[in-house]
PDB file of C-alpha atoms in Angstrom:
ATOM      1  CA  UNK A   1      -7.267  -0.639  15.685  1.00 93.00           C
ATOM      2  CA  UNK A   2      -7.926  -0.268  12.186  1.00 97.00           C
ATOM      3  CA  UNK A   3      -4.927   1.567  10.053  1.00 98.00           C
ATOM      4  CA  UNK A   4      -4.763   2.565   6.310  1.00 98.00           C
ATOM      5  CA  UNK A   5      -1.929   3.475   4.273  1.00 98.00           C
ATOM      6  CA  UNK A   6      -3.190   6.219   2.262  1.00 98.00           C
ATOM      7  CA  UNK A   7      -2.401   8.889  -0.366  1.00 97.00           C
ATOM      8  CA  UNK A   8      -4.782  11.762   0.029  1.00 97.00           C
ATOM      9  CA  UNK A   9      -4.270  12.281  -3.529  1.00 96.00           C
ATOM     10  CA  UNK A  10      -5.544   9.100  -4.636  1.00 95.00           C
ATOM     11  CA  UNK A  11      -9.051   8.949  -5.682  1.00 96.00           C
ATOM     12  CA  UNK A  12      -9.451   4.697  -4.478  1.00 96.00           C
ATOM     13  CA  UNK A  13      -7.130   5.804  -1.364  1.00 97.00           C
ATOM     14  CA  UNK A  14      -9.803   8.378  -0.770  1.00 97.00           C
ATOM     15  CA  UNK A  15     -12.755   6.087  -1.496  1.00 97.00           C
ATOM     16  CA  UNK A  16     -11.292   3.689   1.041  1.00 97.00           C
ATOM     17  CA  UNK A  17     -11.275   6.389   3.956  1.00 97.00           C
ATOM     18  CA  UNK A  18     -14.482   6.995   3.642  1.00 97.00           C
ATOM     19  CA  UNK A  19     -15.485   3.128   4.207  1.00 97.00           C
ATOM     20  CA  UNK A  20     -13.453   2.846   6.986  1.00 97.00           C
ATOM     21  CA  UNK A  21     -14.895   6.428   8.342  1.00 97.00           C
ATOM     22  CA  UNK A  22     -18.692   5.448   7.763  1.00 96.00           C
ATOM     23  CA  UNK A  23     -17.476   1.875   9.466  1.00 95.00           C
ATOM     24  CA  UNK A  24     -17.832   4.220  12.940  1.00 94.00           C
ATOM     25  CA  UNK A  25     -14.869   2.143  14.337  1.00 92.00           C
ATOM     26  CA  UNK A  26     -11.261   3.665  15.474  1.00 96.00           C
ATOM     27  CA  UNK A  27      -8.675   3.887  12.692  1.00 97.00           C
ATOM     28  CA  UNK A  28      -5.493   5.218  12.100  1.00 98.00           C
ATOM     29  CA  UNK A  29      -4.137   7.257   8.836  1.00 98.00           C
ATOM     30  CA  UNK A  30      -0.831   6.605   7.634  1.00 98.00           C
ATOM     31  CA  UNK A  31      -0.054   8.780   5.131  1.00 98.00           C
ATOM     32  CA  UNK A  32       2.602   6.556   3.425  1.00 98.00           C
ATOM     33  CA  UNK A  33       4.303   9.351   1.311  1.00 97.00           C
ATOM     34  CA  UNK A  34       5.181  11.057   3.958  1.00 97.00           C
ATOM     35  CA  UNK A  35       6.133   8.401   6.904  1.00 97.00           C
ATOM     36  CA  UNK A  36       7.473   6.169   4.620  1.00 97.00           C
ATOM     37  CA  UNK A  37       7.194   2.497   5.850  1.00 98.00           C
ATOM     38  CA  UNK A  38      10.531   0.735   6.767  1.00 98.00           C
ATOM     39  CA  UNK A  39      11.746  -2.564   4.786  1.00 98.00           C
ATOM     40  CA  UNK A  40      10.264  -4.292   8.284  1.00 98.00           C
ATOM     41  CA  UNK A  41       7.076  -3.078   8.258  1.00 97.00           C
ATOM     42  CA  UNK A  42       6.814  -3.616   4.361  1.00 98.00           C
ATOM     43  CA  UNK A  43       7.246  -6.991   4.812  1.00 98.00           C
ATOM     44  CA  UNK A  44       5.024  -7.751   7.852  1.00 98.00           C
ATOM     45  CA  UNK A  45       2.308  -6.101   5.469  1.00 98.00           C
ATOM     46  CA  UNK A  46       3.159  -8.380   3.027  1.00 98.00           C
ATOM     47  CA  UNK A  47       2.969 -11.420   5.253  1.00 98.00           C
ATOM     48  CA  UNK A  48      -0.528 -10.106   6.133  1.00 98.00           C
ATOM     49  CA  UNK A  49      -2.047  -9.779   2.443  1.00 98.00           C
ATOM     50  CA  UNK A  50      -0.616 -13.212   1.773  1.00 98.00           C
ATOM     51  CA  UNK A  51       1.014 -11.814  -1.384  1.00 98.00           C
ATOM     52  CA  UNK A  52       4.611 -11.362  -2.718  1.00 98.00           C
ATOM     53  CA  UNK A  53       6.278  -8.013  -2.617  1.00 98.00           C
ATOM     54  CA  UNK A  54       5.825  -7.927  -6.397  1.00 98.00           C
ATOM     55  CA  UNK A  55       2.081  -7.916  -5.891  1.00 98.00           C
ATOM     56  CA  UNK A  56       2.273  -4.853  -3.975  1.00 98.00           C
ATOM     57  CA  UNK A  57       4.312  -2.503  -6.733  1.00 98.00           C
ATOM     58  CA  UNK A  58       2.485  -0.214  -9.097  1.00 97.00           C
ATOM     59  CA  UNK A  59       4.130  -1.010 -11.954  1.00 97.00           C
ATOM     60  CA  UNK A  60       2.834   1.257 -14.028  1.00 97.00           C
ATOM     61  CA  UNK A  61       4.818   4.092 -12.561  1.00 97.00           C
ATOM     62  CA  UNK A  62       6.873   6.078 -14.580  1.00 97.00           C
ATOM     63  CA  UNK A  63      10.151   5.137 -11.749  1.00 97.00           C
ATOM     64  CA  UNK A  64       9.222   1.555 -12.052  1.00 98.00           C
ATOM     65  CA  UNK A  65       9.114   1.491 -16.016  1.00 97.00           C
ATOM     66  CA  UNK A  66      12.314   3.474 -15.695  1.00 97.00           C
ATOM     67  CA  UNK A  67      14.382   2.177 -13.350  1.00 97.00           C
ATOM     68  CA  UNK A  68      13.146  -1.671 -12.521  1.00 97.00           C
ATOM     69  CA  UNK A  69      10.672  -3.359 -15.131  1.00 95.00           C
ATOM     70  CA  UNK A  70      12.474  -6.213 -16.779  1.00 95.00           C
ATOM     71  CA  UNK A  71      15.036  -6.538 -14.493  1.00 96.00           C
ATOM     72  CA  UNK A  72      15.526  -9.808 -12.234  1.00 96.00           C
ATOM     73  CA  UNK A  73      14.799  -8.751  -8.673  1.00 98.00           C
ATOM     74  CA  UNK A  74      14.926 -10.367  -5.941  1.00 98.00           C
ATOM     75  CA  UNK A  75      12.494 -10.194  -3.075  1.00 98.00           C
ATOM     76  CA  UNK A  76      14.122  -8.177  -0.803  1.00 98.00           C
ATOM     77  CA  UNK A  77      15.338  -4.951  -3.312  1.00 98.00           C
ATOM     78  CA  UNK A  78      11.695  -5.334  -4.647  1.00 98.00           C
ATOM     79  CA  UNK A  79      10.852  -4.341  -1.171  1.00 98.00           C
ATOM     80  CA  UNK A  80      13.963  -2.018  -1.056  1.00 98.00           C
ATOM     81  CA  UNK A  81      12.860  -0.247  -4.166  1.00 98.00           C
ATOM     82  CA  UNK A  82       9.371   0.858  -2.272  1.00 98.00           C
ATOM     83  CA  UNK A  83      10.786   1.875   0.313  1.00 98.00           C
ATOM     84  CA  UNK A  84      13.253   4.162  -1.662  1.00 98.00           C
ATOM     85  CA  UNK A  85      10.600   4.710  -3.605  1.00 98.00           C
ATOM     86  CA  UNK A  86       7.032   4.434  -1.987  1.00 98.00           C
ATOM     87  CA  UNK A  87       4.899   5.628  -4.794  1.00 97.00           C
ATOM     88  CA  UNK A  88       5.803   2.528  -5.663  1.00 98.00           C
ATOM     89  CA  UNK A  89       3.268   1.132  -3.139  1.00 98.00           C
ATOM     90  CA  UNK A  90      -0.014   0.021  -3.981  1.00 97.00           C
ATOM     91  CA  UNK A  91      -2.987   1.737  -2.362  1.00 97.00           C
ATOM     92  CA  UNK A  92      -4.862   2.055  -0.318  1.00 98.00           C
ATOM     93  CA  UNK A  93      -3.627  -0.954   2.452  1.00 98.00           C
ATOM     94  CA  UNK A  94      -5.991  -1.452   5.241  1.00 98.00           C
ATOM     95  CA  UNK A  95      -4.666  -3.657   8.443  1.00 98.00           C
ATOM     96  CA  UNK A  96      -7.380  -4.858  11.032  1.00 97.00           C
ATOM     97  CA  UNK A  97      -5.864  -6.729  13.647  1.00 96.00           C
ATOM     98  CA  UNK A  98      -4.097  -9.715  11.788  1.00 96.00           C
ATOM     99  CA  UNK A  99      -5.950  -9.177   8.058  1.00 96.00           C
ATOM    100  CA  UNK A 100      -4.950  -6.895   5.917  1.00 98.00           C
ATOM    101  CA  UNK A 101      -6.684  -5.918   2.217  1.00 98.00           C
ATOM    102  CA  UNK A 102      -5.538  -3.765  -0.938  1.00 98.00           C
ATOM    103  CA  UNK A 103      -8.381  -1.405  -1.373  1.00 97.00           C
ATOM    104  CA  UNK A 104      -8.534  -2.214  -4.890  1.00 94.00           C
ATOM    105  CA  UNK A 105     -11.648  -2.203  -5.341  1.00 95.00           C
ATOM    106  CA  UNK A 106     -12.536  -0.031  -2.295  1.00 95.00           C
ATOM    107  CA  UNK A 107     -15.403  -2.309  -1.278  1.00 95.00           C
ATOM    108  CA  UNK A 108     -12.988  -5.303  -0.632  1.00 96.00           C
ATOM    109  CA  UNK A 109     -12.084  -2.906   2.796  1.00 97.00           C
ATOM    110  CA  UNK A 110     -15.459  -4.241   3.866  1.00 96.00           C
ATOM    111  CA  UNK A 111     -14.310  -7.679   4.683  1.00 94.00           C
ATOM    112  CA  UNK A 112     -12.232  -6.911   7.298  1.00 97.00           C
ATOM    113  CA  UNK A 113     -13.699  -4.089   8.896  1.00 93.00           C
TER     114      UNK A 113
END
């Protein structure tokens, strides 16, 4: 089954929905503000984008120009800091099966759908 991390409040988050709804196929909405991913299932999303945790962090949040930019982090309290912090997270994150896409641009969702 199809599953999207989303933020109703995102315009791409929102754009990405509505691929995934017009795709006619069973999905799931996680709506990653509110049940916040653990540090687990951060990192077995990571493992299926194929990217480093760094590569998922919106850095141009306010809390992440505060509180971590510059600083040498390691890996695991990059993940740490999303998870304490999952605005943090980019969006939207689509998982099908074993492939998994940032919906940034929304149309990239198509490839695995």
């Amino acid at each position: 089954m199809i599953k999207i991390y989303h933020n109703p409040r995102c315009s791409k988050s929102r754009q990405g929905l509505e691929i995934i709804e017009n795709a006619g196929k069973e999905f799931e909405v996680v709506k990653y503000l509110e049940t916040i991913p653990s540090k687990e299932e951060l990192n077995e999303i990571i493992s299926l984008l194929k990217i480093s945790p760094i590569d998922l962090v919106r850095k141009n949040e306010k809390i992440w120009k505060e509180q971590y930019k510059g600083k040498e982090l390691s890996d695991a309290e990059i993940v740490k800091a999303m998870v304490e912090n999952p605005k943090l997270i980019e969006r939207p994150i689509v998982i099908n099966g074993n492939k998994a896409v940032i919906g940034r641009p929304p149309e990239s969702i198509q490839e695995i759908i």
